[in-house]
PDB file of C-alpha atoms in Angstrom:
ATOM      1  CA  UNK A   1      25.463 -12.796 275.292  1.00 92.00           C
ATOM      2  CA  UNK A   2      24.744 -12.421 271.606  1.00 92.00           C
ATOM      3  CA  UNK A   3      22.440 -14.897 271.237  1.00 92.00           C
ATOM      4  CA  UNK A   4      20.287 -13.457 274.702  1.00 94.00           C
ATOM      5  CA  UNK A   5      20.839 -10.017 273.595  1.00 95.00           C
ATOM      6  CA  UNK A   6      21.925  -9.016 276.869  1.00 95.00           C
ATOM      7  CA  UNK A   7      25.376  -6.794 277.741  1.00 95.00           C
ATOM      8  CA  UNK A   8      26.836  -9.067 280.562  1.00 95.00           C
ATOM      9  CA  UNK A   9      26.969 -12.114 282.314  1.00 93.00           C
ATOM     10  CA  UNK A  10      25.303 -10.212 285.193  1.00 94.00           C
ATOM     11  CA  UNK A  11      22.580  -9.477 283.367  1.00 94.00           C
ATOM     12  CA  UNK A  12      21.409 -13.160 282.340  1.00 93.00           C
ATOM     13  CA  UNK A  13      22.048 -13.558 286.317  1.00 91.00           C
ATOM     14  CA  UNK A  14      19.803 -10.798 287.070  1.00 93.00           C
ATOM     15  CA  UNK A  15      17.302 -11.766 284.813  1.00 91.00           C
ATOM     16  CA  UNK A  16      17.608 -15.532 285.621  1.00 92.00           C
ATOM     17  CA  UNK A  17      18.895 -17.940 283.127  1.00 89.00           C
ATOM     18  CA  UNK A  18      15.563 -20.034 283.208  1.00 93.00           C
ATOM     19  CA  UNK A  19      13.827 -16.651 281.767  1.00 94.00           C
ATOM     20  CA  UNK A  20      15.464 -17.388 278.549  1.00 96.00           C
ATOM     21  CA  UNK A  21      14.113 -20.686 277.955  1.00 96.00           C
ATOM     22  CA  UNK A  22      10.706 -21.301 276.733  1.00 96.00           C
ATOM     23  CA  UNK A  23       8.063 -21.926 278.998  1.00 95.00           C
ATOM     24  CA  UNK A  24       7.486 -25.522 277.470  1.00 96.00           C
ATOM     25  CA  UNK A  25      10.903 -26.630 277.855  1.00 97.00           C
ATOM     26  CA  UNK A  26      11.252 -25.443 281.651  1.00 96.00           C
ATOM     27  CA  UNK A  27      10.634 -28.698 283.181  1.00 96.00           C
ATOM     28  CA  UNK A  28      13.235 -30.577 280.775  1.00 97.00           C
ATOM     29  CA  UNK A  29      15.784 -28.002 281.663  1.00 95.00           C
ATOM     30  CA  UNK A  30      15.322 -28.285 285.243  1.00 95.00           C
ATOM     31  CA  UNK A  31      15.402 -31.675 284.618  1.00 96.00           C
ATOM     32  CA  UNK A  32      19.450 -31.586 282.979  1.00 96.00           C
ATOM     33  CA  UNK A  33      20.077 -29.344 285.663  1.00 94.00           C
ATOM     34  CA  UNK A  34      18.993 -32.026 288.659  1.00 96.00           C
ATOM     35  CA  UNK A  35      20.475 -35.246 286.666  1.00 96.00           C
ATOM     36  CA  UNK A  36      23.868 -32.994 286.282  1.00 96.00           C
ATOM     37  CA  UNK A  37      24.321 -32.590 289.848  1.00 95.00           C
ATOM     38  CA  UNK A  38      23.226 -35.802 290.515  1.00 96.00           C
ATOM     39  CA  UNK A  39      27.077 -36.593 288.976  1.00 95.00           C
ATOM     40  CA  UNK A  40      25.586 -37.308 285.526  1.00 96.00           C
ATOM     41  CA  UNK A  41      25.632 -35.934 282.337  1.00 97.00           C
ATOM     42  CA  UNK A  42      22.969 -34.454 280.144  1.00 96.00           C
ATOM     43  CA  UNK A  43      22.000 -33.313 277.031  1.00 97.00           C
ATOM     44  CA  UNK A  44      19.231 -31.630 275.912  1.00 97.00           C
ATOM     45  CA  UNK A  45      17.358 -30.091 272.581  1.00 97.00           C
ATOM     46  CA  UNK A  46      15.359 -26.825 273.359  1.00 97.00           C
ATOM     47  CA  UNK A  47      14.285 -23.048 272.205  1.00 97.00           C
ATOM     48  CA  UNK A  48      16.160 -19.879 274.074  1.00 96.00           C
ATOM     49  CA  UNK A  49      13.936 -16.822 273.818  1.00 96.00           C
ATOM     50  CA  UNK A  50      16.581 -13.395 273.744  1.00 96.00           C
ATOM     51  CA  UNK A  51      15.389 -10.915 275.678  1.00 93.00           C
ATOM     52  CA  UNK A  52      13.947  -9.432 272.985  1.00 94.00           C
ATOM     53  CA  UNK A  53      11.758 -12.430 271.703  1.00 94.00           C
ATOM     54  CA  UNK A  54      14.148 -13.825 269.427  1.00 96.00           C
ATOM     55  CA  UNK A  55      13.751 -17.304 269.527  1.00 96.00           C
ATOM     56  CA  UNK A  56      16.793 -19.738 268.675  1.00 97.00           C
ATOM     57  CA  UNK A  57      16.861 -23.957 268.773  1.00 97.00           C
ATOM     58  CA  UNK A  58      20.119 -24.976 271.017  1.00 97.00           C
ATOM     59  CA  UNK A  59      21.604 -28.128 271.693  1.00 97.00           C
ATOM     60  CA  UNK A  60      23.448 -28.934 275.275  1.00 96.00           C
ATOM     61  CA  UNK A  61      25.960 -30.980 276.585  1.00 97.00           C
ATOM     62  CA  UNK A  62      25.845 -30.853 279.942  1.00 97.00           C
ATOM     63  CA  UNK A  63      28.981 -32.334 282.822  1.00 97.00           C
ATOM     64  CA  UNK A  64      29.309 -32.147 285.905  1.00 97.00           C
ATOM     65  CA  UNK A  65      32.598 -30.699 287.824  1.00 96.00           C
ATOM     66  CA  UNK A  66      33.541 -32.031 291.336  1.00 96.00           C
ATOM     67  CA  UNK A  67      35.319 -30.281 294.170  1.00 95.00           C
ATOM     68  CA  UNK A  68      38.143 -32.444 296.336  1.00 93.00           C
ATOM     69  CA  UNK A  69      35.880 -34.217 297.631  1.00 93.00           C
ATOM     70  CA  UNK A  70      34.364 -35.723 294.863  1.00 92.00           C
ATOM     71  CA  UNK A  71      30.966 -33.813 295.738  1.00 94.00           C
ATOM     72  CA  UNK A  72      29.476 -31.875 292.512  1.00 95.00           C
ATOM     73  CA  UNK A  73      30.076 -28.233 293.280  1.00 95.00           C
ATOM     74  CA  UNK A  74      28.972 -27.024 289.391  1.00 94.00           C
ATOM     75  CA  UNK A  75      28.425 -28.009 286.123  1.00 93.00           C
ATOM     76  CA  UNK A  76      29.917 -27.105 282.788  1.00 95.00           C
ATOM     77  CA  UNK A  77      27.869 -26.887 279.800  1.00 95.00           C
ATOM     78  CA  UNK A  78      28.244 -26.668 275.956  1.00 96.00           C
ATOM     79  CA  UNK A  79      25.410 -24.752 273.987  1.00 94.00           C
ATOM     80  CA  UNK A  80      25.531 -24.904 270.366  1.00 96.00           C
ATOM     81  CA  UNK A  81      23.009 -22.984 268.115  1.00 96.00           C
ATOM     82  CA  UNK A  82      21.464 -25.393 265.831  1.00 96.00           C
ATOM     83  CA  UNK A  83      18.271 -23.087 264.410  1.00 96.00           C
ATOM     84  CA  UNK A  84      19.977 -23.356 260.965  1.00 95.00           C
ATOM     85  CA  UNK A  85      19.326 -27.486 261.179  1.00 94.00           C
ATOM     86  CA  UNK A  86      16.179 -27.519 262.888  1.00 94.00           C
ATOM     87  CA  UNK A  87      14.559 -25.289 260.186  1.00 93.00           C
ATOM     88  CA  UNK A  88      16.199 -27.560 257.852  1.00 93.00           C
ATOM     89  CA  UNK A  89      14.380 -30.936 258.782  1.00 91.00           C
ATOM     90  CA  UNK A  90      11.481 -29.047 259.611  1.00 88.00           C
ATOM     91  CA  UNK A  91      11.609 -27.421 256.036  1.00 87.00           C
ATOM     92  CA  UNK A  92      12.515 -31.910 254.591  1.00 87.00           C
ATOM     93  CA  UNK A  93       9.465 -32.801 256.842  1.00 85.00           C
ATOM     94  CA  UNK A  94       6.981 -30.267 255.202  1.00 80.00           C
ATOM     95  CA  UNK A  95       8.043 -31.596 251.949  1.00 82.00           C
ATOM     96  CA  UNK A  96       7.859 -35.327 252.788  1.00 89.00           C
ATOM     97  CA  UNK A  97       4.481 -34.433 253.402  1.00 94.00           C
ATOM     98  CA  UNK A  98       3.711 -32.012 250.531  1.00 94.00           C
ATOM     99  CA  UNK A  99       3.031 -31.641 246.967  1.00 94.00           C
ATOM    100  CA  UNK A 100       6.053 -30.033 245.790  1.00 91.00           C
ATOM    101  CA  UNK A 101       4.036 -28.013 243.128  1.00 95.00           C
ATOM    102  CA  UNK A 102       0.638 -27.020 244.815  1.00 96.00           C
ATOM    103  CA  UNK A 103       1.779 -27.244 248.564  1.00 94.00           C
ATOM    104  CA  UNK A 104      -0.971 -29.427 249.295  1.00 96.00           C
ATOM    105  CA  UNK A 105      -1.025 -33.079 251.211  1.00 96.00           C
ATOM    106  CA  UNK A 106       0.592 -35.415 249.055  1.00 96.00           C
ATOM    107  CA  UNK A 107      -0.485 -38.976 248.262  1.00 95.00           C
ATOM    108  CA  UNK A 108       0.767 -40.906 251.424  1.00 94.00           C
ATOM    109  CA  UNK A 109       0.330 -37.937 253.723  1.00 95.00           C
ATOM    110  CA  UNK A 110      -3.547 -37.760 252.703  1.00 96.00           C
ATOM    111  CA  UNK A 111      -3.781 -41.309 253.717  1.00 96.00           C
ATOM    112  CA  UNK A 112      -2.316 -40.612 257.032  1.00 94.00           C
ATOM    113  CA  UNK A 113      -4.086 -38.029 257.964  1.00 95.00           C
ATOM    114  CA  UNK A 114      -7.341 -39.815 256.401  1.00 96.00           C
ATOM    115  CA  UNK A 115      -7.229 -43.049 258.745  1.00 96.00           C
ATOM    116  CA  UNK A 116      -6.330 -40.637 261.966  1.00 95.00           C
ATOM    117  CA  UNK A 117     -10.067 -38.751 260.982  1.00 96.00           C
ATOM    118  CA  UNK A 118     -11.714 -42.494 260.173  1.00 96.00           C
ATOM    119  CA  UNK A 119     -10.612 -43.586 263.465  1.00 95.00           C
ATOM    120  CA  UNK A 120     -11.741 -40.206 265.274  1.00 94.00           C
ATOM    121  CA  UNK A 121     -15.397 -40.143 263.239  1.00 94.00           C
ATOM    122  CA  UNK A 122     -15.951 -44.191 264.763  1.00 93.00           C
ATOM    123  CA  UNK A 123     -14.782 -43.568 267.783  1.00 92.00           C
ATOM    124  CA  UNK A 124     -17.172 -40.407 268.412  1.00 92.00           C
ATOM    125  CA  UNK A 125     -19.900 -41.479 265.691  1.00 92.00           C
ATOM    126  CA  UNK A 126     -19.828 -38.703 263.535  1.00 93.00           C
ATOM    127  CA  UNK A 127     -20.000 -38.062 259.785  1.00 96.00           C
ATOM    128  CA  UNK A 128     -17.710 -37.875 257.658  1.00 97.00           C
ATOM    129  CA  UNK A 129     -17.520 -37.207 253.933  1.00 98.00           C
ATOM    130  CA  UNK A 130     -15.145 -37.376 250.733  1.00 98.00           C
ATOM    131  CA  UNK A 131     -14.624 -35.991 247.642  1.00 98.00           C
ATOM    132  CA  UNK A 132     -12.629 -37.409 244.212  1.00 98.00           C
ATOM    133  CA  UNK A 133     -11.932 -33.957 241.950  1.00 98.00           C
ATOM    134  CA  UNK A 134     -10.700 -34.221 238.458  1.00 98.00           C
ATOM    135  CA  UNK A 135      -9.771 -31.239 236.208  1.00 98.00           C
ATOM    136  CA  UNK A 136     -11.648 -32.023 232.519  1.00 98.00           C
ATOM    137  CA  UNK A 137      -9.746 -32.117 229.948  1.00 97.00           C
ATOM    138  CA  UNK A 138      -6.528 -31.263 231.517  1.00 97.00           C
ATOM    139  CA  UNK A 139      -4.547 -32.892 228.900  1.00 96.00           C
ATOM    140  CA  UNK A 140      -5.883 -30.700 226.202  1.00 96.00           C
ATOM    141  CA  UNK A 141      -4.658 -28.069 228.278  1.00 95.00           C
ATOM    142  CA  UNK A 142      -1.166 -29.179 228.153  1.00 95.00           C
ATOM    143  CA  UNK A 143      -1.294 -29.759 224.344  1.00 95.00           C
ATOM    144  CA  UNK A 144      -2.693 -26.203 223.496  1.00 94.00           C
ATOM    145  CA  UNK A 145      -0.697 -24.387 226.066  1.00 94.00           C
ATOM    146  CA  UNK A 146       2.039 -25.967 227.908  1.00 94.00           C
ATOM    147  CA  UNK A 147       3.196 -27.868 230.624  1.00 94.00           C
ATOM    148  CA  UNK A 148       3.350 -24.599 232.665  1.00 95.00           C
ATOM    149  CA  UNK A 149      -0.248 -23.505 232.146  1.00 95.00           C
ATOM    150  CA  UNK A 150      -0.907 -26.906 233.631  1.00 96.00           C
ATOM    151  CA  UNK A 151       0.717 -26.236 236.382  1.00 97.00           C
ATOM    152  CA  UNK A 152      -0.696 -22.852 236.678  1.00 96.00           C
ATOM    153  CA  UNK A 153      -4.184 -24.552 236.757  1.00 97.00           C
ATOM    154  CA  UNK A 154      -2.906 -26.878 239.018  1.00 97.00           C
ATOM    155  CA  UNK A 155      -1.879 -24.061 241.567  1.00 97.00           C
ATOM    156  CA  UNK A 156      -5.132 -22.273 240.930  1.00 97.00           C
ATOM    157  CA  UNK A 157      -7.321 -24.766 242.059  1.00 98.00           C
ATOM    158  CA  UNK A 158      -5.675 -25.083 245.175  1.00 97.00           C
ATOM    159  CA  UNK A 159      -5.413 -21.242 245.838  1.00 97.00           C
ATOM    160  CA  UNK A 160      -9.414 -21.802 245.650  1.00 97.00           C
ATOM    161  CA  UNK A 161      -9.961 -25.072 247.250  1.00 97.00           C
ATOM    162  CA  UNK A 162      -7.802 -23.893 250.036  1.00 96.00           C
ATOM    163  CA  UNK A 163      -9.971 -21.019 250.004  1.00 96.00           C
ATOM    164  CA  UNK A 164     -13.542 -22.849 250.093  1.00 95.00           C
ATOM    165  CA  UNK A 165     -12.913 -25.260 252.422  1.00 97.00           C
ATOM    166  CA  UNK A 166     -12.605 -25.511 256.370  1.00 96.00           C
ATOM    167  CA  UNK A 167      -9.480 -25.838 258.574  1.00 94.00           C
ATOM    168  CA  UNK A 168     -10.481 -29.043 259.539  1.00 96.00           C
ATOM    169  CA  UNK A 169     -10.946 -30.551 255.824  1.00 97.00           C
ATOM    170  CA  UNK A 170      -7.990 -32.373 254.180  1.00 97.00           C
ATOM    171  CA  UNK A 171      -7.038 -31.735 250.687  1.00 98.00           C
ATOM    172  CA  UNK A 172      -4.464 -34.016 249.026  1.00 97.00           C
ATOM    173  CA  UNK A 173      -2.791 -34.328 245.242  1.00 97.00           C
ATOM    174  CA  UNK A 174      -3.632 -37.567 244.324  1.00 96.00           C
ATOM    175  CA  UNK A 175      -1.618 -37.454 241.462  1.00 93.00           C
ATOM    176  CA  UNK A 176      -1.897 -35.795 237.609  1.00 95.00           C
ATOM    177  CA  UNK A 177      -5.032 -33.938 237.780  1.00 97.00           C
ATOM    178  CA  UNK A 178      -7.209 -35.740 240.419  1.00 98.00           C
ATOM    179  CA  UNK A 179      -7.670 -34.437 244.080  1.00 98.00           C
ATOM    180  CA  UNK A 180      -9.050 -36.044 246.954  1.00 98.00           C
ATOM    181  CA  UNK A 181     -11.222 -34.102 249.768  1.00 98.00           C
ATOM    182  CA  UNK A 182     -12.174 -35.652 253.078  1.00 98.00           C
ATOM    183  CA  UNK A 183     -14.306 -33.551 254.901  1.00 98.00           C
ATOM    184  CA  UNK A 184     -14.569 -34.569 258.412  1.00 97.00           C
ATOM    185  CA  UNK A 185     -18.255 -34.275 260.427  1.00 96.00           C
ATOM    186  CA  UNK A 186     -20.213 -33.442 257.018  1.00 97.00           C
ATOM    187  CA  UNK A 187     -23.194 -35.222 255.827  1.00 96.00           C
ATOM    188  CA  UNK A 188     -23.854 -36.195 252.650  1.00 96.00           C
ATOM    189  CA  UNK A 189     -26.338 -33.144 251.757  1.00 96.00           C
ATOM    190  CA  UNK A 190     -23.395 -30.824 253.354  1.00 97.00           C
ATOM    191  CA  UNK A 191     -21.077 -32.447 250.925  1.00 97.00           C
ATOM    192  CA  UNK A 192     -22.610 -32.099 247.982  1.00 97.00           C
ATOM    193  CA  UNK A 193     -23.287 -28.444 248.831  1.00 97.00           C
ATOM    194  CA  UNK A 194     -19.642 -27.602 249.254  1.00 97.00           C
ATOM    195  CA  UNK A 195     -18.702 -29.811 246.676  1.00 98.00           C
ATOM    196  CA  UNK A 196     -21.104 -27.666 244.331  1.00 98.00           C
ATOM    197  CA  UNK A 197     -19.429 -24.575 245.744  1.00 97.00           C
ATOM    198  CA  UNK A 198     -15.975 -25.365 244.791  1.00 97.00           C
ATOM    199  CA  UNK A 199     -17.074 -26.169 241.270  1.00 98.00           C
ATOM    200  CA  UNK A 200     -18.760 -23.020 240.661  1.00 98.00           C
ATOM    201  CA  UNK A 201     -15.700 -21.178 242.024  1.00 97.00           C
ATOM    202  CA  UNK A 202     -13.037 -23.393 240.080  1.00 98.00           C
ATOM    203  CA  UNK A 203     -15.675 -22.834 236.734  1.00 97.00           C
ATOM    204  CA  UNK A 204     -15.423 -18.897 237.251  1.00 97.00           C
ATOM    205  CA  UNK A 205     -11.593 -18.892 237.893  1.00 97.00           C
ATOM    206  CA  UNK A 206      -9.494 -17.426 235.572  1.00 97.00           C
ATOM    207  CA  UNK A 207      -5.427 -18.385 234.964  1.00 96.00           C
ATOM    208  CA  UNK A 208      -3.688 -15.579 233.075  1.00 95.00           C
ATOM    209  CA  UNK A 209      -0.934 -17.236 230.394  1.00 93.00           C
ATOM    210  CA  UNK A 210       1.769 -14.615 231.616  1.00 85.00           C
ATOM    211  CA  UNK A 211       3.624 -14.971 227.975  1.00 79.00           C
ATOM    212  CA  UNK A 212       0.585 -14.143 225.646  1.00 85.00           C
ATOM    213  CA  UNK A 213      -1.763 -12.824 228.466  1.00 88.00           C
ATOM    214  CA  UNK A 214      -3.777 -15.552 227.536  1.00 92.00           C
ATOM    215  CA  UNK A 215      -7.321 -16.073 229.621  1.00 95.00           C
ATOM    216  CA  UNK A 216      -7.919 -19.724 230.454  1.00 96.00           C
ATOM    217  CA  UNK A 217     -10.588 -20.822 232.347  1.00 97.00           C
ATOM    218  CA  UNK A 218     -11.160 -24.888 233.470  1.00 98.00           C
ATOM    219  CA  UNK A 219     -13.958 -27.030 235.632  1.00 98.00           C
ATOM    220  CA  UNK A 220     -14.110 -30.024 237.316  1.00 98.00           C
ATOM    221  CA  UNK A 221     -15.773 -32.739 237.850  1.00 98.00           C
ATOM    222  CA  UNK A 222     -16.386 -34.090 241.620  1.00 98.00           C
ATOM    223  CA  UNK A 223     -17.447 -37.060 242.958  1.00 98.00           C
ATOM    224  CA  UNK A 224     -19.190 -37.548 246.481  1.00 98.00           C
ATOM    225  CA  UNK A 225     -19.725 -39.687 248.756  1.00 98.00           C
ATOM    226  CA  UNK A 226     -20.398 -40.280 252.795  1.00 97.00           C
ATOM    227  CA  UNK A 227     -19.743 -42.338 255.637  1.00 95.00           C
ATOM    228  CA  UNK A 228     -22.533 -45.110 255.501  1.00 89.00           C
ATOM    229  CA  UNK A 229     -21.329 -47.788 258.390  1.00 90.00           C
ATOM    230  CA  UNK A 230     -18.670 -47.937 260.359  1.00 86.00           C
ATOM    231  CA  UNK A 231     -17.442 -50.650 258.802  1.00 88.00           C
ATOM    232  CA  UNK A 232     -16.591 -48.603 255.747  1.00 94.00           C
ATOM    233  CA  UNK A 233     -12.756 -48.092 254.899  1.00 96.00           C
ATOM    234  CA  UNK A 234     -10.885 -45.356 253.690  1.00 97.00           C
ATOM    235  CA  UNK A 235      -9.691 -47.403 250.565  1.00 96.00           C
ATOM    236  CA  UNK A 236     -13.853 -48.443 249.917  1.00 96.00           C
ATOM    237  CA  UNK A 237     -14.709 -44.554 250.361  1.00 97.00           C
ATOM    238  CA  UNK A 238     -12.271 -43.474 247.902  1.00 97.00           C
ATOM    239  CA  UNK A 239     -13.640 -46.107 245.265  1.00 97.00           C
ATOM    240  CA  UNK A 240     -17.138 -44.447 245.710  1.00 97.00           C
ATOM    241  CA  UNK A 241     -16.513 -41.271 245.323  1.00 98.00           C
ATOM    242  CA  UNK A 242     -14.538 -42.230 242.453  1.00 97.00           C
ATOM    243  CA  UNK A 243     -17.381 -43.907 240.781  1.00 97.00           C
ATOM    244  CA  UNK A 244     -19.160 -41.109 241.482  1.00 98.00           C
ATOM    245  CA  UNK A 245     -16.118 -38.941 239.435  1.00 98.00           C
ATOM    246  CA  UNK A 246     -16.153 -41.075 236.386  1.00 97.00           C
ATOM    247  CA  UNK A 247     -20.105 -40.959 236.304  1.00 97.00           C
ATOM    248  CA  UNK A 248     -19.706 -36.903 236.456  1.00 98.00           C
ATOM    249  CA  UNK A 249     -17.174 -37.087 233.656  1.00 97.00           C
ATOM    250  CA  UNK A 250     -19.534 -39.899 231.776  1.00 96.00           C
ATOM    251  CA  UNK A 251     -22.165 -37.713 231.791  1.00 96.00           C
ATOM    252  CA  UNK A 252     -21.146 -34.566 230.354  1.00 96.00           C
ATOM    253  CA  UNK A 253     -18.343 -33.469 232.854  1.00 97.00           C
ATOM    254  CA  UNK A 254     -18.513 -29.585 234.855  1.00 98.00           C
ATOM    255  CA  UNK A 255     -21.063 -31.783 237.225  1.00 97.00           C
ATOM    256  CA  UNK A 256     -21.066 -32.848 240.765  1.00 98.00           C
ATOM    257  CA  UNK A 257     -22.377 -36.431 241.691  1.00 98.00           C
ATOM    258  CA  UNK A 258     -23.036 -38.559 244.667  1.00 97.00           C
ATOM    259  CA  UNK A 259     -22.834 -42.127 245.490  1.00 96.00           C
ATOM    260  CA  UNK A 260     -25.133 -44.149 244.876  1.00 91.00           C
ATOM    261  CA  UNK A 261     -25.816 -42.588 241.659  1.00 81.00           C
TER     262      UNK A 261
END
């Protein structure tokens, strides 16, 4: 009754037990409910919704109970609240996925999500673009001012590049200082537009050193480069665009450049 937020039994009748289970999970739970009185026994994983809209993850263990006759007359059922471990491996999953210090994709999950968008842009012919982003000079940074005003810088340019780009676009921590982009249905002119709009915005950002209220400002260089058969790889794509980066930082760095250079 506490977990419905409801004052009796007759009021969960009343209201109708099915009420309190998410919409989505209807058909599984008339589904335990059939299979029960069928003389099996269930279990199932779903969301209750309270009758005020608070929402809790339960586990069931469903029986059946038999009259004299051996005929199923109800069924007995034990409902544990497991919200607490469900936000748990949700809360693992995220950071199996994530860069634990800017939030965004990690290595592996960038790769995943990369091949799913390769195989989407063949499939449907579209374009698709990516970028290799490198913070210059982001050693000297850590010499002059600390591991932590690395990682400051590190969390700044994701605060922005979260900001520039689309929902759609996939940003992942390579590793160190270097960033990949993909940028799904973008030519290469589009590309090199955004990619000169995030380097603008990362060259005007600012990172306040919260111990001497130092001012520290950083670029990037980016490379580019786009879709060109669809024969092309996500591995070969990446090896552009990083040519692309180390001709940027080659030539004097703060620059944006495309493949072929």
């Amino acid at each position: 009754l506490k977990l419905l937020e409801v004052d009796s039994v007759e009021e969960v009748q009343k209201y109708g037990l099915l009420n309190f289970v998410l919409p989505e999970f209807h058909l599984l739970f008339q589904k335990l409910h059939h299979e029960v009185f069928l003389g099996k026994t269930a279990t199932l994983e779903f969301v209750l919704q309270s009758k005020h809209g608070k929402q809790h993850w339960v586990d069931t263990h469903a029986a059946p109970l038999y009259d004299q006759n051996g005929q199923v007359k109800a069924m007995v059922a034990v409902t544990r609240d497991i919200t607490e471990r469900i936000n748990l491996l949700q809360e693992l999953e995220a950071q199996a996925h994530k860069d634990f210090l800017t939030g965004l994709s990690n290595r592996r999950h960038f790769f995943a999500l990369a091949e799913q968008e390769l195989s989407r842009t063949q499939r449907y012919n579209n374009s698709l673009s990516i970028l290799m982003m490198d913070i210059d000079f982001f050693k000297s940074i850590n010499d002059a001012h600390g591991h932590n005003a690395g990682d400051l810088v590190l969390q700044k340019l994701a605060c922005i590049c979260l900001a520039t780009l689309r929902e759609i676009d996939v940003i992942g921590r390579m590793g160190g200082e270097e960033f990949a982009i993909l940028l799904p249905e973008t030519t290469g002119s589009r590309a090199m537009e955004v990619a000169e709009r995030m380097r603008q915005a990362l060259e005007n950002a600012t990172v306040i050193l919260e111990h001497n209220n130092l001012a520290l400002k950083f670029t990037v260089s980016i490379g580019v480069t786009t879709m060109t058969s669809p024969e092309v790889t996500i591995d070969s794509m990446l090896q552009d665009a990083d040519a692309a980066l180390y001709q940027a930082k080659n030539s004097g760095r703060n620059k944006v450049v495309n493949y072929p250079f």
